[in-house]
Coordinates of C-alpha atoms in Angstrom, one line a residue:
Chain V
M1 CA -32.1 1.4 -31.0
N2 CA -30.8 -1.2 -33.3
Y3 CA -27.5 0.8 -33.4
R4 CA -27.4 0.6 -29.6
V5 CA -27.9 -3.1 -29.5
R6 CA -25.2 -3.7 -32.1
G7 CA -22.9 -1.4 -30.0
Q8 CA -23.5 -3.6 -27.0
M9 CA -22.9 -6.8 -28.9
L10 CA -19.6 -5.4 -30.2
T11 CA -18.6 -4.4 -26.7
Y12 CA -19.3 -7.8 -25.3
F13 CA -17.4 -9.4 -28.1
F14 CA -14.4 -7.3 -27.5
L15 CA -14.6 -7.7 -23.7
G16 CA -15.0 -11.5 -24.2
I17 CA -11.8 -11.8 -26.2
L18 CA -9.8 -9.7 -23.7
A19 CA -11.2 -11.6 -20.8
F20 CA -10.2 -14.8 -22.5
L21 CA -6.7 -13.5 -23.0
F22 CA -6.5 -12.5 -19.3
I23 CA -7.6 -15.9 -18.1
F24 CA -5.5 -17.8 -20.6
P25 CA -2.1 -17.7 -18.8
I26 CA -3.7 -19.2 -15.7
Y27 CA -5.3 -22.0 -17.8
W28 CA -1.9 -22.5 -19.4
I29 CA -0.1 -23.1 -16.1
F30 CA -2.8 -25.5 -15.2
R31 CA -2.6 -27.3 -18.5
S32 CA 1.2 -27.5 -18.4
S33 CA 1.1 -28.9 -14.8
L34 CA -0.8 -31.9 -16.1
L35 CA 1.5 -32.9 -19.0
D36 CA 4.7 -35.0 -19.0
L37 CA 8.0 -33.5 -20.1
G38 CA 7.8 -34.9 -23.7
E39 CA 4.3 -33.4 -24.2
I40 CA 5.2 -30.0 -22.7
M41 CA 8.2 -29.7 -25.0
G42 CA 6.2 -30.8 -28.0
Y43 CA 5.2 -28.7 -30.9
P44 CA 2.5 -27.8 -31.8
P45 CA 1.5 -27.2 -28.2
I46 CA -1.2 -29.4 -26.8
L47 CA -4.2 -27.2 -26.0
F48 CA -6.0 -29.7 -23.8
P49 CA -4.2 -32.6 -22.0
E50 CA -5.5 -36.0 -23.1
V51 CA -4.3 -37.7 -19.9
F52 CA -4.4 -35.7 -16.6
R53 CA -1.1 -36.4 -15.0
W54 CA -1.9 -35.5 -11.4
E55 CA 1.2 -37.4 -10.3
N56 CA 3.2 -34.3 -11.2
Y57 CA 1.8 -32.8 -8.1
S58 CA 2.9 -35.6 -5.8
E59 CA 6.3 -35.7 -7.5
V60 CA 6.9 -32.0 -7.0
L61 CA 5.7 -32.3 -3.4
N62 CA 8.2 -35.1 -2.9
R63 CA 11.0 -33.1 -4.5
V64 CA 10.4 -29.8 -2.8
D65 CA 9.0 -29.5 0.7
F66 CA 6.1 -27.3 -0.3
L67 CA 4.0 -28.3 2.7
K68 CA 6.7 -27.0 5.0
Y69 CA 7.1 -23.8 2.9
I70 CA 3.3 -23.2 3.1
G71 CA 3.6 -23.6 6.9
N72 CA 6.5 -21.1 7.0
T73 CA 4.5 -18.7 4.9
F74 CA 1.7 -18.8 7.4
I75 CA 4.1 -18.3 10.3
I76 CA 4.7 -14.9 8.6
I77 CA 1.2 -14.2 7.5
I78 CA -0.7 -14.7 10.7
P79 CA 1.2 -12.3 12.9
V80 CA 1.4 -9.8 10.0
L81 CA -2.4 -9.9 9.7
I82 CA -2.8 -9.1 13.4
G83 CA -0.3 -6.3 13.3
V84 CA -1.7 -4.7 10.2
G85 CA -5.3 -5.0 11.4
L86 CA -4.5 -3.5 14.7
T87 CA -2.2 -0.6 14.0
S88 CA -3.6 0.5 10.7
S89 CA -7.1 0.7 12.2
L90 CA -5.8 2.6 15.2
A91 CA -4.0 5.1 13.0
A92 CA -7.1 5.4 10.7
F93 CA -9.3 6.1 13.7
G94 CA -6.9 8.8 15.0
F95 CA -6.7 10.5 11.6
A96 CA -10.4 10.3 10.8
R97 CA -12.0 10.9 14.2
I98 CA -9.8 12.8 16.6
D99 CA -8.7 16.4 16.2
F100 CA -5.2 17.2 17.3
P101 CA -2.5 19.7 16.3
L102 CA -0.4 18.8 13.2
K103 CA -2.8 16.1 12.2
N104 CA -2.7 17.0 8.6
F105 CA 1.1 17.2 8.6
W106 CA 1.4 13.7 10.0
F107 CA -1.2 12.4 7.6
S108 CA 0.5 13.8 4.6
L109 CA 3.8 12.2 5.9
V110 CA 2.0 8.9 6.0
I111 CA 0.7 9.4 2.4
M112 CA 4.2 10.4 1.2
T113 CA 5.6 7.1 2.2
I114 CA 3.4 5.6 -0.5
L115 CA 5.5 7.5 -3.0
M116 CA 8.8 6.0 -1.7
P117 CA 9.8 2.9 -3.7
S118 CA 10.7 0.2 -1.2
I119 CA 13.9 -0.6 -3.0
V120 CA 15.4 2.7 -1.8
T121 CA 15.2 1.7 1.9
L122 CA 15.8 -2.0 1.4
V123 CA 19.6 -2.0 1.9
P124 CA 19.8 0.2 5.0
T125 CA 16.9 -1.6 6.6
Y126 CA 18.6 -5.0 5.9
I127 CA 21.8 -3.7 7.5
G128 CA 19.7 -2.5 10.5
W129 CA 18.2 -5.9 11.0
S130 CA 21.6 -7.6 10.5
K131 CA 23.1 -5.4 13.3
L132 CA 20.3 -6.7 15.6
G133 CA 21.3 -10.2 14.5
L134 CA 17.8 -10.8 13.2
T135 CA 18.4 -11.6 9.6
S136 CA 17.6 -15.3 8.9
T137 CA 14.7 -15.0 11.2
F138 CA 11.1 -14.3 10.3
L139 CA 11.1 -11.1 12.4
P140 CA 12.1 -8.6 9.7
L141 CA 9.2 -9.7 7.7
I142 CA 6.8 -9.5 10.6
I143 CA 7.7 -6.6 12.9
P144 CA 7.1 -3.8 10.4
A145 CA 3.5 -4.8 10.3
Y146 CA 3.1 -3.6 13.9
F147 CA 4.2 0.0 13.0
G148 CA 1.2 1.4 11.1
G149 CA 0.6 -1.6 8.8
G150 CA 1.3 0.3 5.6
A151 CA 0.3 3.7 4.5
F152 CA -2.0 2.3 1.8
N153 CA -4.1 0.5 4.5
I154 CA -4.3 3.5 6.8
F155 CA -5.5 5.5 3.8
L156 CA -8.1 3.0 2.8
L157 CA -9.5 2.7 6.3
R158 CA -9.5 6.4 6.9
Q159 CA -11.4 7.0 3.6
F160 CA -13.9 4.5 4.7
L161 CA -14.3 6.0 8.2
L162 CA -14.9 9.5 6.7
T163 CA -18.1 8.1 5.2
V164 CA -19.4 6.8 8.5
P165 CA -21.5 9.5 10.3
R166 CA -19.7 11.0 13.3
D167 CA -22.8 11.4 15.5
L168 CA -22.4 8.0 17.0
D169 CA -19.0 8.4 18.5
E170 CA -19.5 12.1 19.3
S171 CA -22.4 11.3 21.5
A172 CA -20.3 8.6 23.1
V173 CA -17.6 11.2 23.8
M174 CA -20.3 13.4 25.5
D175 CA -21.3 10.4 27.6
G176 CA -17.7 10.2 28.8
A177 CA -16.7 7.1 26.9
G178 CA -12.9 6.8 26.4
Y179 CA -11.5 6.9 22.9
F180 CA -10.3 3.4 23.0
K181 CA -13.8 2.2 24.0
I182 CA -15.2 4.1 21.0
Y183 CA -12.6 2.6 18.7
S184 CA -13.1 -0.9 19.9
Q185 CA -16.8 -1.0 20.4
I186 CA -18.3 1.5 17.9
I187 CA -15.8 2.0 15.1
L188 CA -14.2 -1.4 14.6
P189 CA -17.6 -3.2 14.0
L190 CA -18.6 -0.4 11.6
V191 CA -15.4 -0.5 9.7
K192 CA -15.5 -4.2 9.3
P193 CA -16.0 -4.4 5.5
A194 CA -13.0 -2.1 4.9
L195 CA -10.9 -4.0 7.5
V196 CA -11.7 -7.3 5.7
A197 CA -10.5 -5.7 2.5
V198 CA -7.3 -4.6 4.2
L199 CA -6.6 -8.1 5.6
L200 CA -7.3 -9.7 2.3
F201 CA -4.9 -7.4 0.5
T202 CA -2.3 -8.1 3.2
F203 CA -2.7 -11.8 2.9
V204 CA -2.2 -11.7 -0.8
G205 CA 0.6 -9.2 -0.4
V206 CA 2.7 -11.4 1.9
W207 CA 1.8 -14.5 -0.1
N208 CA 3.0 -12.8 -3.3
D209 CA 6.0 -11.0 -1.8
F210 CA 9.3 -12.3 -3.2
L211 CA 12.1 -9.7 -2.8
N212 CA 11.9 -9.3 1.0
Q213 CA 11.7 -13.0 1.5
L214 CA 14.7 -13.5 -0.8
V215 CA 16.7 -11.0 1.1
Y216 CA 16.0 -12.1 4.6
L217 CA 15.4 -15.8 4.5
N218 CA 18.6 -17.7 3.6
D219 CA 18.1 -20.9 5.4
Q220 CA 16.3 -23.5 3.4
D221 CA 14.4 -24.6 6.5
M222 CA 12.8 -21.2 6.6
Y223 CA 11.9 -20.9 2.9
T224 CA 8.4 -19.7 1.9
V225 CA 6.4 -20.9 -1.0
A226 CA 7.8 -18.2 -3.3
L227 CA 11.4 -19.1 -2.4
G228 CA 10.7 -22.8 -2.8
L229 CA 9.3 -22.2 -6.2
S230 CA 12.2 -20.0 -7.2
T231 CA 14.8 -22.6 -6.1
L232 CA 12.8 -25.3 -8.0
R233 CA 13.1 -23.1 -11.1
S234 CA 16.8 -22.4 -10.8
S235 CA 17.8 -26.0 -10.2
L236 CA 18.8 -27.6 -13.4
T237 CA 17.2 -30.9 -12.6
S238 CA 13.7 -29.6 -12.4
P239 CA 11.8 -30.0 -15.6
M240 CA 9.2 -27.5 -16.8
H241 CA 6.1 -29.7 -16.0
L242 CA 7.1 -29.9 -12.4
I243 CA 7.8 -26.2 -12.2
M244 CA 4.3 -25.6 -13.5
A245 CA 2.8 -27.9 -10.9
G246 CA 4.7 -25.9 -8.3
T247 CA 3.5 -22.7 -9.8
M248 CA 0.0 -24.0 -9.6
I249 CA 0.5 -24.8 -5.9
M250 CA 1.5 -21.2 -5.4
I251 CA -1.4 -19.7 -7.3
I252 CA -4.2 -21.7 -5.7
P253 CA -4.4 -20.1 -2.2
A254 CA -4.4 -16.5 -3.5
T255 CA -7.0 -17.4 -6.1
I256 CA -9.3 -19.0 -3.5
I257 CA -8.9 -16.0 -1.2
F258 CA -9.8 -13.8 -4.1
L259 CA -12.8 -15.7 -5.2
V260 CA -14.2 -15.8 -1.7
G261 CA -13.6 -12.2 -0.9
Q262 CA -14.0 -10.8 -4.4
R263 CA -16.4 -8.1 -3.4
Y264 CA -14.1 -6.8 -0.7
F265 CA -11.2 -6.7 -3.1
T266 CA -12.9 -4.6 -5.8
E267 CA -14.7 -2.3 -3.4
G268 CA -11.7 -1.9 -1.2
I269 CA -9.6 -1.0 -4.3
A270 CA -12.3 1.3 -5.6
T271 CA -12.5 3.4 -2.4
T272 CA -8.8 4.2 -2.5
G273 CA -8.7 5.8 -5.9
I274 CA -11.4 8.4 -5.4
K275 CA -10.3 12.0 -4.6
G276 CA -6.8 11.0 -3.9
Chain G
M1 CA -23.5 20.9 34.7
P2 CA -22.4 24.1 36.3
T3 CA -21.4 26.7 33.8
L4 CA -18.4 27.8 35.9
D5 CA -16.7 24.4 35.4
R6 CA -16.8 24.7 31.7
P7 CA -13.5 26.3 30.7
T8 CA -11.4 23.9 32.7
S9 CA -13.3 20.8 31.7
Y10 CA -13.2 21.9 28.1
K11 CA -9.4 22.4 28.5
S12 CA -8.8 19.0 30.0
H13 CA -11.1 17.5 27.4
K14 CA -8.9 19.2 24.7
R15 CA -5.8 17.9 26.3
R16 CA -7.1 14.4 26.5
Q17 CA -8.1 14.6 22.9
I18 CA -4.5 15.6 21.8
W19 CA -3.0 12.8 23.9
A20 CA -5.5 10.2 22.5
G21 CA -4.9 11.4 18.9
Y22 CA -1.2 11.0 19.2
L23 CA -1.5 7.6 20.9
F24 CA -3.6 6.3 18.2
I25 CA -1.3 7.3 15.4
L26 CA 1.9 6.5 17.4
P27 CA 2.6 3.1 15.8
A28 CA 2.2 4.6 12.3
I29 CA 4.5 7.6 13.1
L30 CA 7.1 5.3 14.7
G31 CA 6.8 3.2 11.6
I32 CA 7.7 6.1 9.3
L33 CA 10.6 7.1 11.6
I34 CA 12.0 3.6 11.9
F35 CA 11.3 2.1 8.5
T36 CA 11.5 5.1 6.2
L37 CA 13.3 8.2 7.6
A38 CA 16.0 6.4 9.6
P39 CA 16.9 4.0 6.7
L40 CA 17.1 7.1 4.4
L41 CA 19.5 8.9 6.7
Y42 CA 21.5 5.8 7.3
S43 CA 21.6 5.1 3.6
F44 CA 22.8 8.6 3.0
Y45 CA 25.6 8.1 5.5
L46 CA 26.6 4.7 4.2
S47 CA 26.7 6.0 0.7
F48 CA 29.9 7.9 1.7
T49 CA 31.6 4.7 2.9
N50 CA 33.1 1.7 1.3
W51 CA 31.4 -0.8 3.5
T52 CA 31.4 -4.3 2.1
V53 CA 30.3 -6.3 5.2
L54 CA 33.6 -8.2 5.3
A55 CA 36.0 -5.3 5.4
P56 CA 35.8 -2.5 8.0
K57 CA 33.8 0.6 7.0
K58 CA 35.8 3.6 5.8
W59 CA 34.7 7.1 4.9
I60 CA 35.5 7.7 1.3
G61 CA 33.7 10.9 0.5
F62 CA 32.1 11.2 -2.9
E63 CA 34.0 8.2 -4.3
N64 CA 30.9 6.0 -4.6
Y65 CA 29.0 8.8 -6.4
R66 CA 31.9 9.5 -8.7
K67 CA 31.9 5.8 -9.6
V68 CA 28.2 5.8 -10.2
F69 CA 28.2 8.7 -12.6
M70 CA 31.6 8.2 -14.2
E71 CA 32.5 4.6 -14.3
D72 CA 29.5 2.3 -13.8
Y73 CA 28.3 1.1 -17.2
F74 CA 25.4 -0.7 -15.6
F75 CA 24.1 2.5 -13.9
V76 CA 23.5 4.2 -17.2
K77 CA 22.2 1.0 -18.7
S78 CA 19.7 0.3 -15.9
L79 CA 18.6 3.9 -15.8
K80 CA 17.7 3.7 -19.5
V81 CA 16.0 0.3 -19.1
T82 CA 14.0 1.5 -16.1
A83 CA 13.0 4.7 -17.8
Y84 CA 11.9 2.8 -20.8
Y85 CA 9.9 0.3 -18.7
S86 CA 8.4 3.0 -16.5
I87 CA 7.2 5.3 -19.2
G88 CA 6.0 2.4 -21.4
S89 CA 4.2 0.6 -18.6
V90 CA 2.6 3.8 -17.2
V91 CA 1.3 4.8 -20.6
A92 CA 0.2 1.3 -21.6
I93 CA -1.5 0.6 -18.3
V94 CA -3.4 3.9 -18.1
I95 CA -4.6 3.9 -21.6
F96 CA -5.6 0.2 -21.6
C97 CA -7.3 0.2 -18.2
F98 CA -9.1 3.4 -19.0
T99 CA -10.5 1.9 -22.2
I100 CA -11.5 -1.3 -20.5
A101 CA -13.2 0.6 -17.7
M102 CA -15.1 2.7 -20.2
L103 CA -16.3 -0.5 -21.9
L104 CA -17.2 -2.2 -18.7
N105 CA -19.2 0.7 -17.5
S106 CA -21.2 0.8 -20.7
V107 CA -22.4 -2.8 -20.6
K108 CA -25.5 -3.8 -18.7
R109 CA -24.9 -7.4 -17.8
A110 CA -22.1 -9.5 -16.4
K111 CA -20.2 -6.3 -15.3
A112 CA -19.2 -7.9 -12.0
F113 CA -18.1 -11.1 -13.8
F114 CA -15.8 -9.2 -16.2
R115 CA -14.4 -7.0 -13.4
A116 CA -13.5 -10.1 -11.5
V117 CA -11.8 -11.7 -14.5
F118 CA -9.7 -8.6 -15.2
Y119 CA -8.8 -8.3 -11.6
L120 CA -7.8 -11.9 -11.0
P121 CA -4.2 -11.7 -12.4
T122 CA -3.5 -9.0 -9.8
V123 CA -3.7 -11.6 -7.1
I124 CA -1.6 -14.1 -8.9
P125 CA 1.9 -14.0 -7.4
M126 CA 4.3 -12.1 -9.7
L127 CA 6.8 -14.9 -9.5
A128 CA 4.2 -17.4 -10.8
G129 CA 2.9 -15.1 -13.4
A130 CA 6.4 -14.3 -14.6
I131 CA 7.3 -18.0 -14.9
C132 CA 4.2 -18.7 -16.9
W133 CA 4.5 -15.7 -19.2
I134 CA 8.2 -16.4 -19.9
W135 CA 7.1 -20.0 -20.8
M136 CA 4.3 -18.7 -23.1
F137 CA 6.8 -16.3 -24.7
N138 CA 9.2 -19.1 -25.4
V139 CA 10.4 -18.8 -29.0
D140 CA 10.2 -22.5 -30.0
F141 CA 7.6 -24.0 -27.7
G142 CA 5.6 -21.0 -26.7
I143 CA 1.9 -20.8 -27.3
I144 CA 2.1 -17.1 -28.3
N145 CA 4.3 -17.7 -31.3
Y146 CA 2.2 -20.7 -32.2
A147 CA -1.0 -18.6 -32.1
L148 CA 0.6 -15.7 -34.1
G149 CA 1.6 -18.3 -36.7
F150 CA -2.1 -18.6 -37.6
L151 CA -2.2 -14.9 -38.2
G152 CA 0.8 -15.2 -40.5
I153 CA 3.1 -13.4 -38.1
D154 CA 6.7 -14.6 -37.9
K155 CA 8.2 -16.0 -34.7
Q156 CA 9.1 -13.2 -32.3
Y157 CA 11.9 -13.5 -29.7
W158 CA 9.9 -11.7 -26.9
V159 CA 11.8 -11.9 -23.7
G160 CA 14.7 -13.6 -25.6
A161 CA 16.0 -10.6 -27.4
P162 CA 17.3 -7.3 -26.1
G163 CA 15.0 -5.3 -28.5
S164 CA 11.7 -6.9 -27.4
V165 CA 12.3 -7.8 -23.8
I166 CA 10.9 -4.6 -22.3
P167 CA 7.8 -4.5 -24.4
S168 CA 7.2 -8.1 -23.4
L169 CA 7.5 -7.2 -19.7
I170 CA 5.1 -4.3 -20.3
I171 CA 2.6 -6.8 -21.6
I172 CA 2.9 -8.7 -18.3
A173 CA 2.6 -5.5 -16.4
V174 CA -0.7 -4.6 -18.2
W175 CA -2.0 -8.1 -17.5
G176 CA -1.4 -7.6 -13.8
A177 CA -2.9 -4.1 -13.5
G178 CA -6.5 -5.0 -12.9
N179 CA -6.7 -2.8 -9.8
V180 CA -6.3 0.2 -12.1
I181 CA -9.4 -0.9 -14.1
V182 CA -11.4 -1.1 -10.9
I183 CA -10.3 2.3 -9.7
F184 CA -11.2 3.9 -13.1
M185 CA -14.6 2.2 -13.0
A186 CA -15.3 3.6 -9.6
G187 CA -14.3 7.1 -10.7
M188 CA -16.4 6.9 -13.9
Q189 CA -19.5 6.0 -11.9
D190 CA -19.3 9.4 -10.2
V191 CA -19.6 11.2 -13.5
P192 CA -23.1 12.8 -13.4
R193 CA -25.3 11.4 -16.2
H194 CA -26.9 14.7 -16.9
L195 CA -23.6 16.2 -18.1
L196 CA -23.2 13.4 -20.6
E197 CA -26.7 13.8 -21.7
A198 CA -26.2 17.5 -22.1
V199 CA -23.4 16.8 -24.6
E200 CA -25.7 14.4 -26.5
I201 CA -28.4 17.1 -26.7
D202 CA -25.8 19.4 -28.2
G203 CA -25.1 16.8 -30.8
G204 CA -21.7 15.7 -29.5
G205 CA -20.6 12.2 -30.0
W206 CA -18.6 9.8 -27.8
W207 CA -15.4 11.6 -28.4
K208 CA -16.8 14.9 -27.3
K209 CA -18.3 13.2 -24.2
L210 CA -14.9 11.7 -23.4
T211 CA -12.8 14.8 -23.8
S212 CA -15.1 17.4 -22.4
V213 CA -16.9 15.6 -19.6
T214 CA -15.4 12.2 -18.6
I215 CA -11.7 13.0 -18.7
P216 CA -11.8 16.4 -16.9
L217 CA -14.1 15.0 -14.2
I218 CA -12.1 12.0 -13.4
S219 CA -8.7 13.7 -13.9
P220 CA -7.9 13.2 -10.2
V221 CA -8.4 9.5 -10.6
I222 CA -6.3 9.4 -13.7
F223 CA -3.5 11.3 -11.9
Y224 CA -3.7 8.9 -8.9
N225 CA -3.3 5.9 -11.3
I226 CA -0.4 7.5 -13.1
I227 CA 1.4 8.0 -9.8
L228 CA 0.6 4.5 -8.6
A229 CA 1.7 2.9 -11.9
F230 CA 4.9 5.0 -11.8
I231 CA 5.9 4.0 -8.3
N232 CA 5.0 0.3 -9.0
S233 CA 7.1 0.3 -12.2
L234 CA 10.2 1.3 -10.2
T235 CA 9.8 -1.6 -7.7
A236 CA 9.5 -4.2 -10.5
F237 CA 12.0 -6.9 -9.6
T238 CA 10.7 -10.4 -9.7
Q239 CA 10.2 -10.3 -13.5
T240 CA 13.8 -9.6 -14.2
Y241 CA 15.0 -12.0 -11.5
V242 CA 13.1 -14.8 -13.2
L243 CA 14.5 -14.0 -16.6
G244 CA 17.8 -15.8 -16.2
R245 CA 20.2 -17.3 -13.8
N246 CA 21.9 -14.0 -13.3
G247 CA 18.8 -11.9 -13.9
G248 CA 18.7 -8.9 -16.0
G249 CA 17.6 -10.6 -19.2
P250 CA 19.6 -11.0 -22.5
N251 CA 22.6 -8.7 -22.5
D252 CA 21.3 -6.9 -19.4
S253 CA 18.6 -5.5 -21.5
A254 CA 16.1 -5.9 -18.6
L255 CA 18.5 -4.8 -15.9
F256 CA 16.0 -2.9 -13.7
Y257 CA 17.4 -0.3 -11.3
S258 CA 16.0 -2.3 -8.4
F259 CA 17.8 -5.4 -9.6
L260 CA 21.1 -3.4 -9.9
I261 CA 20.7 -2.3 -6.2
Y262 CA 19.9 -5.8 -5.2
R263 CA 22.9 -7.2 -7.1
E264 CA 25.4 -4.8 -5.7
A265 CA 24.1 -5.2 -2.1
F266 CA 23.4 -8.9 -1.8
K267 CA 25.4 -10.6 -4.5
Y268 CA 28.6 -8.4 -4.4
Q269 CA 28.2 -7.2 -0.8
N270 CA 28.9 -3.6 -1.8
M271 CA 26.6 -2.1 0.7
G272 CA 28.1 1.4 0.6
Y273 CA 27.9 1.5 -3.2
A274 CA 24.4 0.1 -3.2
C275 CA 23.3 2.8 -0.8
A276 CA 24.8 5.4 -3.2
L277 CA 22.7 3.9 -6.0
A278 CA 19.6 4.0 -3.8
M279 CA 20.2 7.6 -2.9
V280 CA 20.5 8.5 -6.6
L281 CA 17.2 6.7 -7.3
F282 CA 15.6 8.5 -4.4
V283 CA 16.6 11.9 -5.8
I284 CA 15.4 10.9 -9.3
V285 CA 12.1 9.6 -8.1
G286 CA 11.6 12.7 -5.9
F287 CA 12.3 14.9 -8.9
F288 CA 9.9 13.2 -11.2
T289 CA 7.1 12.9 -8.6
Y290 CA 7.5 16.6 -7.9
L291 CA 7.3 17.2 -11.6
L292 CA 4.2 15.1 -12.0
F293 CA 2.5 17.0 -9.1
K294 CA 3.6 20.3 -10.6
L295 CA 2.3 19.5 -14.0
S296 CA -0.9 18.0 -12.6
S297 CA -2.2 21.5 -11.7
T298 CA -2.6 22.2 -15.4
W299 CA -4.9 19.3 -16.2
V300 CA -6.2 17.8 -12.9
H301 CA -9.4 19.4 -11.7
Y302 CA -10.5 18.8 -8.1
E303 CA -14.1 19.4 -7.2
G304 CA -14.7 22.5 -5.3
G305 CA -11.9 24.6 -6.5
S306 CA -8.1 24.1 -6.5
K307 CA -7.0 21.5 -4.1
R308 CA -3.3 21.6 -4.8

């Protein structure tokens, strides 16, 4: 018994240290965002700011139009959320609830696209959009969401649907209800927790995306938060403490979303890994 | 309902079902055709041309591929860098996250709290995370060298030197791999307690429990995480973009393959050449994924017999 208790204590000690190390970088950005340039370049490093220089934030907001970039990011995020929510749940319903020929073939095709690194298709896709004259618009970042909404999301929703008993919708079929009615009135309400997880992942995914935004958005008026931060970093006149304040601005929304929907995140992730 | 009607009504029901099924998955299928298969074919075609956006497109046969394999110093370099990073990050992520998941599943309290803490970096934008880590890795002002000083460890160059840049990036990758921990934890919860207890009764210790019960039972989860980490490692881009004004790290020691493709296509406008590079990557990834799946049958056990 004593041995057990000591084992638990040791485990907590170890986990505590690691948890500290995992959180530390986030604290470090926060700390650095509140110092002035002299303090941030000082050595030894200041572990805890004596004066909280919140004016760094207003200065960085003056220098870079972050509010506009946040707006631009939401111009992308909102239609993407609608597209992903709609088409990934439609596909998941089809795969989990309706029997039709070649279903397994199509489903494995969907799963195989997870194995395709996005960089392979980036260049031809970009050329395709530029032929349509749509580069330097938000559309290349939005429209793909309306075509299945990502293999990963379809997979997650389907896994979830497989755990929901089929009796409900089967009896509705017997009663002559159309499939769309079953989908919208029976399945969608049932699948809500998984759908929330999918939407949260999608939000964070768009918010965190960098490469696609870098490739498609060249006009400074259309910059997203990520691009704004990246330009701030590459301009020589932006000192480190302002970059850190900008970084903090980028981190906050994703962190809030995570803290609010924490349960959905971890449970959503957990369901995708089982019996792959 | 009259019995005579049955065959026809059953048939029309069946037909309705097929139509409905295809309608529901239609957007997803179109998505694969438009955003995966078509780009692949188009990329394959363009890889035989010298298209540079400005000049007209010309068919040049295997010239791009010849250049890739015979002349491009950066191709070999980035392939080595990417392989190093891929193997290193997959091994580090799987071992680290497996260990953390084991520890987390063994504690009684605050499990959800720790899980949230380890997951949090995953939602931090890679751009922000990379900026912060590179600042912490700073040779002169960085907190990491400062902290190591207390342990009597000399200053390290971290992302500042060709020899240590990839291991440093692997540390960042492990930091951002909290989702793998969560997946492992879920898998481990499905391991039946009585099997672990049976080992205990036989006098086996934790090592025996680990190797003869836990690992075999969650081998599908381990395999899934390996595949996931592998594909993720190939799309790593932001880290190396942040590393310097030209990207690629000191002496191109962090020139990831994805960055090479990006640079050829969007900095130098060599679209045809970038497509050839992408096709080579596609073949390499396909080969290694196939290999991983092939090898998996020797150590991955699915419940209820062999499922691939």
